[in-house]
mmCIF file of C-alpha atoms in Angstrom:
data_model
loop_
_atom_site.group_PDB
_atom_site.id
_atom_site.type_symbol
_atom_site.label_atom_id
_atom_site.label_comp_id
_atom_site.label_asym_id
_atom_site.label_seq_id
_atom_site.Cartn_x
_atom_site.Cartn_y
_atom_site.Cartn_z
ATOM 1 C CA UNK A 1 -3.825 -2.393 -17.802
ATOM 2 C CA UNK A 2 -5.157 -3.977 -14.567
ATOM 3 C CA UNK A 3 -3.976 -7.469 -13.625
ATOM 4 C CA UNK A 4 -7.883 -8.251 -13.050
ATOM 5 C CA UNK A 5 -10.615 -6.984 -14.945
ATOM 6 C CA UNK A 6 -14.417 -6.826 -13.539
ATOM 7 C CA UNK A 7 -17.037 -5.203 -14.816
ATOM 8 C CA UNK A 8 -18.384 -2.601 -11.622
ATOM 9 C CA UNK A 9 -22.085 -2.830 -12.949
ATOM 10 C CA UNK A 10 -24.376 -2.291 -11.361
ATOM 11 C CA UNK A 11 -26.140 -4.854 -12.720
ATOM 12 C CA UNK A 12 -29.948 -5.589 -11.674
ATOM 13 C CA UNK A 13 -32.171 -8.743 -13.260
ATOM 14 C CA UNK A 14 -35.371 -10.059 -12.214
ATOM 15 C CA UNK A 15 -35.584 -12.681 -9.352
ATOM 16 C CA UNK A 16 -35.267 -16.320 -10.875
ATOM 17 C CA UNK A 17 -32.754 -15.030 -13.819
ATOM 18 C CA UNK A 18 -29.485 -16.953 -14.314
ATOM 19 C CA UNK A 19 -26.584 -14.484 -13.193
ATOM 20 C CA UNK A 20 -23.605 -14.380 -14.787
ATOM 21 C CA UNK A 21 -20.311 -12.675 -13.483
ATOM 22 C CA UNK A 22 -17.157 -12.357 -15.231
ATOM 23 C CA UNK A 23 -13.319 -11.218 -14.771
ATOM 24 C CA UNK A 24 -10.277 -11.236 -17.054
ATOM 25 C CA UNK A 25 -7.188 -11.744 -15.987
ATOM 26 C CA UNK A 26 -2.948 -11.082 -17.783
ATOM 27 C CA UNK A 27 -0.746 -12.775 -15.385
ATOM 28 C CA UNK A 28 -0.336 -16.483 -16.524
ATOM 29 C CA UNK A 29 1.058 -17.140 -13.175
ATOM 30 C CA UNK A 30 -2.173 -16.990 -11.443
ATOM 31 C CA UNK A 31 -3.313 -20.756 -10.646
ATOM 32 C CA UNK A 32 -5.818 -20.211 -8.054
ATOM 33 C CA UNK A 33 -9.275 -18.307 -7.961
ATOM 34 C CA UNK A 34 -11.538 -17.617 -5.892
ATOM 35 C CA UNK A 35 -15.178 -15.656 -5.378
ATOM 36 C CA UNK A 36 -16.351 -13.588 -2.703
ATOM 37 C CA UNK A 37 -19.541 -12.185 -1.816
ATOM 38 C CA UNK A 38 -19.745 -8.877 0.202
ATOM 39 C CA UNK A 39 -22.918 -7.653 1.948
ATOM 40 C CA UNK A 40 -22.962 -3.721 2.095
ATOM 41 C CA UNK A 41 -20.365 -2.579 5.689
ATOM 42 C CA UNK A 42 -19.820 -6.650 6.356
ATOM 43 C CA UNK A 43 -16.417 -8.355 5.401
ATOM 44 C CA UNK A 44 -16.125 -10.142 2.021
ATOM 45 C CA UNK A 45 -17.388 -14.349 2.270
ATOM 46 C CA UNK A 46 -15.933 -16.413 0.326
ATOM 47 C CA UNK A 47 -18.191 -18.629 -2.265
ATOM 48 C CA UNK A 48 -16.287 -20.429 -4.651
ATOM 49 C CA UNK A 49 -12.801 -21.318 -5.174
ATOM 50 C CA UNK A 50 -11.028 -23.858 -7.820
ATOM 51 C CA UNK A 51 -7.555 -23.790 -8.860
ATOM 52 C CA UNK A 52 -8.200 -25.864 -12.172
ATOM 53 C CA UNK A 53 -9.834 -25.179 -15.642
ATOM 54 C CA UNK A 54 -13.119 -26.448 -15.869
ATOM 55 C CA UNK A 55 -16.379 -26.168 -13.968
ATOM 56 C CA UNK A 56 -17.482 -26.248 -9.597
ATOM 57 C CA UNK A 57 -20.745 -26.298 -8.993
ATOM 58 C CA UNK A 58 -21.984 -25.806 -5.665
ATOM 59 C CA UNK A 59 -25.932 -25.464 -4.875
ATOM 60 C CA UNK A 60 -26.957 -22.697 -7.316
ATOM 61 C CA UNK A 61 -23.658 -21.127 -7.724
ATOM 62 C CA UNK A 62 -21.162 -22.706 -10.622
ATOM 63 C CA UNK A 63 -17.319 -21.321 -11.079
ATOM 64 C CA UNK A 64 -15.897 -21.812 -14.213
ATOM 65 C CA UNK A 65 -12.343 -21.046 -15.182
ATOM 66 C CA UNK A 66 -10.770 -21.069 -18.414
ATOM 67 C CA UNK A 67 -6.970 -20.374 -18.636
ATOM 68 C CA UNK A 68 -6.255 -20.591 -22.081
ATOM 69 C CA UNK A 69 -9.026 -17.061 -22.510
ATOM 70 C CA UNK A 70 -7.789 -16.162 -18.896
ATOM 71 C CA UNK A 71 -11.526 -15.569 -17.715
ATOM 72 C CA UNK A 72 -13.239 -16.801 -14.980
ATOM 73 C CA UNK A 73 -17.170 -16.974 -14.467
ATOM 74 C CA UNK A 74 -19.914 -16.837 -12.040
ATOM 75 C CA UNK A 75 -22.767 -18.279 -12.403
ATOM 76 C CA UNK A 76 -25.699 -18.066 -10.047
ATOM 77 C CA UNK A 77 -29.382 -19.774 -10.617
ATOM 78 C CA UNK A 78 -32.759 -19.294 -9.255
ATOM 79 C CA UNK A 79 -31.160 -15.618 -8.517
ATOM 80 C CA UNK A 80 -32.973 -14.287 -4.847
ATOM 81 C CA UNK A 81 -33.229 -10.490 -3.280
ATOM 82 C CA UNK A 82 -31.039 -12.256 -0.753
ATOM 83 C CA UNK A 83 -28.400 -12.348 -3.678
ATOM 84 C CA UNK A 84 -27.946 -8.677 -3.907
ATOM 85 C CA UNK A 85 -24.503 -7.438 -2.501
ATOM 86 C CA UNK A 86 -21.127 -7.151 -4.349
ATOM 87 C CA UNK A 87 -19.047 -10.121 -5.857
ATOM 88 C CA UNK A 88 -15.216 -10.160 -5.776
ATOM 89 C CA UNK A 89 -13.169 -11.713 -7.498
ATOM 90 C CA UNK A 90 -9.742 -12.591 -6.417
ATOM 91 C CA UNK A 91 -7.066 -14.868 -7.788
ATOM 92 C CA UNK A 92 -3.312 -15.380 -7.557
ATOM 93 C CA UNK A 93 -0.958 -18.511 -6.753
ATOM 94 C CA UNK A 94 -2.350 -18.366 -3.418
ATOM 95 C CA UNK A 95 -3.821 -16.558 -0.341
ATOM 96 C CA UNK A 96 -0.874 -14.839 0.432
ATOM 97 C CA UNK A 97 -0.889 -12.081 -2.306
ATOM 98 C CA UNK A 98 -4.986 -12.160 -3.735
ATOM 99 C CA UNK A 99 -4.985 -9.707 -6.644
ATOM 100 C CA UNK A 100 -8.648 -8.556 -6.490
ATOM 101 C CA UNK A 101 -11.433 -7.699 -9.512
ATOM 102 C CA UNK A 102 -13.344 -4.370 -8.701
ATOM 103 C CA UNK A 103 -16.182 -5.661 -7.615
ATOM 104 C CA UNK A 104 -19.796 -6.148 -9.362
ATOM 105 C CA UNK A 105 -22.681 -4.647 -7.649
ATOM 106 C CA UNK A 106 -25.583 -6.665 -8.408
ATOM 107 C CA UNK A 107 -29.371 -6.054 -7.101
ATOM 108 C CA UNK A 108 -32.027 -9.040 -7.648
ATOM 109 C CA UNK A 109 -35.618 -7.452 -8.033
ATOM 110 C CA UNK A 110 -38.390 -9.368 -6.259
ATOM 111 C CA UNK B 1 -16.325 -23.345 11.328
ATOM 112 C CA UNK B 2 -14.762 -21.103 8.726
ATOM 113 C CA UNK B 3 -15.202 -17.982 11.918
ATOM 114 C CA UNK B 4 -12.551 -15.083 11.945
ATOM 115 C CA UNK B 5 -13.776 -12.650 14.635
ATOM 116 C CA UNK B 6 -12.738 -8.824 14.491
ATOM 117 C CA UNK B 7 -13.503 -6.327 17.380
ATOM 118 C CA UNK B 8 -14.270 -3.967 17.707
ATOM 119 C CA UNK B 9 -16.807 -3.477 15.049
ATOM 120 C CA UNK B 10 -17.133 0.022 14.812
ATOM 121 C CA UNK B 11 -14.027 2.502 16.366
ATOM 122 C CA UNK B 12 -13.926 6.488 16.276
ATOM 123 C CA UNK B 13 -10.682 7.654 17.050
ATOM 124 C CA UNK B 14 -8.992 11.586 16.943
ATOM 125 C CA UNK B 15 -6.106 12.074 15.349
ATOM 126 C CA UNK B 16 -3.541 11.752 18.332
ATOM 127 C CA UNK B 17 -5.459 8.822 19.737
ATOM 128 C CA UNK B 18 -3.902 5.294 20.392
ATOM 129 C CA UNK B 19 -6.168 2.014 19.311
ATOM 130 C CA UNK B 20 -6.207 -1.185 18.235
ATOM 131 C CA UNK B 21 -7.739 -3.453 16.078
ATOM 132 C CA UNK B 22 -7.974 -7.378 17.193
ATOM 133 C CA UNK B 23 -8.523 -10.584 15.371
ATOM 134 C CA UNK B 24 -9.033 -14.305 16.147
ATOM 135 C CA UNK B 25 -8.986 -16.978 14.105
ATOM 136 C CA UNK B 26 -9.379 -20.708 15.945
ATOM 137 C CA UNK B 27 -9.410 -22.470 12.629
ATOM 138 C CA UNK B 28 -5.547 -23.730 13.150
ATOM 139 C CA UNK B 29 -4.377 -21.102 10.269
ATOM 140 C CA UNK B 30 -0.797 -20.443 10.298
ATOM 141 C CA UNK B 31 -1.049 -17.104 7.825
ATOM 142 C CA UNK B 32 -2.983 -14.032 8.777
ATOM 143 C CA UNK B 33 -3.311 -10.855 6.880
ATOM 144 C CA UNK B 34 -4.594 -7.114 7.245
ATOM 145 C CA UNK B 35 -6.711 -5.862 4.449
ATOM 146 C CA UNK B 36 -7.859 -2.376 4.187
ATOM 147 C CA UNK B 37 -10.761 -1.161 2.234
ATOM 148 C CA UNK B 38 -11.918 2.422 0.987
ATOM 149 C CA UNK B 39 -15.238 2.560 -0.061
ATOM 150 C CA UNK B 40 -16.447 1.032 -3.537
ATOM 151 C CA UNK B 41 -13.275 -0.287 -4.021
ATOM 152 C CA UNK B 42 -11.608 -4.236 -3.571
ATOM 153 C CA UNK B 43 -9.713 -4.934 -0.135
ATOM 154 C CA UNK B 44 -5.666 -3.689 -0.607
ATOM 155 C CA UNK B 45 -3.008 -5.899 1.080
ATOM 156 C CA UNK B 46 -1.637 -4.143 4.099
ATOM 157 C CA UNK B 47 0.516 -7.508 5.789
ATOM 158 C CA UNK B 48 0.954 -10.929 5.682
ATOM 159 C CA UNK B 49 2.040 -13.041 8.995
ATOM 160 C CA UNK B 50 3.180 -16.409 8.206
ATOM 161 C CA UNK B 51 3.577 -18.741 11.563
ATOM 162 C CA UNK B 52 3.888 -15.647 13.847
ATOM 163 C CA UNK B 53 6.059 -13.936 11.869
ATOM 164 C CA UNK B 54 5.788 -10.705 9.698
ATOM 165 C CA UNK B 55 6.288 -11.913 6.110
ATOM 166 C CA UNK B 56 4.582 -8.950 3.923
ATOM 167 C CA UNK B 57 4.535 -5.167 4.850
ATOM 168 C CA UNK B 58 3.187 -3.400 1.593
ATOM 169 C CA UNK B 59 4.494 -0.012 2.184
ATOM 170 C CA UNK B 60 2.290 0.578 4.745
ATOM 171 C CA UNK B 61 2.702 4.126 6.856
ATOM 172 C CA UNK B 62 4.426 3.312 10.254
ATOM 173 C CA UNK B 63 1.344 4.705 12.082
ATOM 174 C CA UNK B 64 -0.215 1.250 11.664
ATOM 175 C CA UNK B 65 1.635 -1.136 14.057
ATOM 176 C CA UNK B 66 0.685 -4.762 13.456
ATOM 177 C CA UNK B 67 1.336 -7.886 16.238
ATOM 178 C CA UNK B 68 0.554 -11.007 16.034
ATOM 179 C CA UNK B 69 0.826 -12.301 19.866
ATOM 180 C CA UNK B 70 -0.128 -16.274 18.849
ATOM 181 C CA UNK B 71 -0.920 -18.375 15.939
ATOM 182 C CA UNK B 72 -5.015 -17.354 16.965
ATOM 183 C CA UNK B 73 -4.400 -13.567 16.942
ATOM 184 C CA UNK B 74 -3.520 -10.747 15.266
ATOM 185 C CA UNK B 75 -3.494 -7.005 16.271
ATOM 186 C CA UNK B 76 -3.442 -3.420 14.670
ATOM 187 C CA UNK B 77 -2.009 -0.704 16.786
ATOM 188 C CA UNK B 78 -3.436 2.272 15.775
ATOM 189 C CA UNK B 79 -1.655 5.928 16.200
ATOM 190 C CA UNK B 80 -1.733 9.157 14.939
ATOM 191 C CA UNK B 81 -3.723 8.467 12.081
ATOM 192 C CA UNK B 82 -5.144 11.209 9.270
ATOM 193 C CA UNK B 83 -8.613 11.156 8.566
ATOM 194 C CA UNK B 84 -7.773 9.722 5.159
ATOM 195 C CA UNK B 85 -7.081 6.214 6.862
ATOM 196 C CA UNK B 86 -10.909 6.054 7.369
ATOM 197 C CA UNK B 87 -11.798 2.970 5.963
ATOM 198 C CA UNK B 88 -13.023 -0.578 6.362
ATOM 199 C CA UNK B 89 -10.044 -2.942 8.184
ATOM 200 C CA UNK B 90 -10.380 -6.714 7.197
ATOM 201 C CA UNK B 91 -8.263 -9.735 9.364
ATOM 202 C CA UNK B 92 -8.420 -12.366 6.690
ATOM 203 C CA UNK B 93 -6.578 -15.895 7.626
ATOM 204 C CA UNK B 94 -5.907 -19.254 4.997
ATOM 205 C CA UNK B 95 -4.494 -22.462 6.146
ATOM 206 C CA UNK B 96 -1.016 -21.928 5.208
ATOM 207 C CA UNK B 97 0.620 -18.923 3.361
ATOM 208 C CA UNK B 98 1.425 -19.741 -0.130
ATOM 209 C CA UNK B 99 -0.178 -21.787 -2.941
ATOM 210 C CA UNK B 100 -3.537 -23.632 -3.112
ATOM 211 C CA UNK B 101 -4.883 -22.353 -0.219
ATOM 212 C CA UNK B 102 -8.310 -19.419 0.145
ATOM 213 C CA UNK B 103 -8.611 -17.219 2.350
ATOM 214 C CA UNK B 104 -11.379 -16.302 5.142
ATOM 215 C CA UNK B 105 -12.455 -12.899 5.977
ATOM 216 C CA UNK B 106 -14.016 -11.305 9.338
ATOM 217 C CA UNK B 107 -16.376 -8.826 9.163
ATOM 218 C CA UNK B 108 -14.105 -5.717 9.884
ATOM 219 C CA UNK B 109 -13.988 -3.004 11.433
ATOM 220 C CA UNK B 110 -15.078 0.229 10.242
ATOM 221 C CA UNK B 111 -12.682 3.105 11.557
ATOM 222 C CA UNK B 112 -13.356 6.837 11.290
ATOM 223 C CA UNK B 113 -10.585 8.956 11.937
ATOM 224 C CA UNK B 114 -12.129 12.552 13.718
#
């Protein structure tokens, strides 16, 4: 079993649909987590991180951890074409050893 | 400004060829990393520097040579590498190594090995 579970997709919605992306995670150790977004041949860019239970909501994007189920979400409103890329997620006690999720591929269809 | 800067961007190299792979970071980070990535797949750990010094080497084939010169760069040396080491190479940097800290990402460079 993987440390870090995420579902590959792909997974393609309308434009203006709510997105949701999800990971599961074993290792109770991890306190820290964090989402990327990665255009196709750029480097990953980091949306969201929290290191606490409980919801982050920044413009249309909203993190939400829950340790005692060991999943993390993210959520992404008003979903745009310019949405489309892969999301990472990535969590650990810190930056210096990020266990990554596979990665969801997600399109947004105009 | 949340800028690391990798050059060069894109690098074909044959097999017996000598490169290298530079980052900058100017964001006052004291831990850099090398990431490689394969295709469809997350980034894998390659190493960790913590204040100029080499703190993580995951197993990582001798051919790759890293160097951090300064707290604002970090190198890959590059030689004799198998086409199999084709991949996406990621300079990633985070305040300080260790907890409650995220990490930023360049954009890589993509390396084909001829």
């Amino acid at each position: 079993q993987k440390e870090v579970e995420q579902d590959p997709g792909p997974l393609s919605v309308p434009e203006g649909a709510i997105v949701s992306l999800n990971c599961t995670y074993s290792n109770s150790a991890f306190q820290y987590f964090m989402w990327y977004r990665q255009y196709s041949r750029k480097g990953p860019e980091l949306l969201m991180y929290t290191y606490s239970s409980g919801n982050k909501e920044d413009g249309r994007f909203t993190a939400q951890v829950d340790k005692s189920s060991k999943y993390i979400s993210l959520f992404i409103r008003d979903s745009q074409p310019s949405d489309s890329a892969t999301y990472l997620c990535a969590m650990g006690p810190g930056a210096q050893k990020l266990v990554f999720g596979q990665g969801t591929r997600l399109t947004i269809n105009p | 400004d949340t800028e690391v800067t990798q050059t060069p961007k894109h690098l074909v190299m044959g097999m017996t060829n000598k490169k290298s792979l530079k980052c900058e970071q100017h964001m006052g980070h004291r831990a850099m990393y090398w990431y490689k990535q394969k295709a469809k797949k997350p980034p894998e750990l390659m190493f960790v520097y913590s204040y100029e010094k080499l703190s993580i080497n995951e197993s990582v084939p001798s051919r790759f040579s890293p160097e951090c010169p300064n707290s604002s760069l970090l190198n890959l040396h590059l030689h004799a590498l198998q086409p199999e080491d084709s991949a996406l190479y990621l300079c990633a940097s985070s305040h300080r190594q260790g907890q409650n800290t995220e990490a930023f990402f360049g954009q890589g460079t993509r390396l084909t090995v001829v």
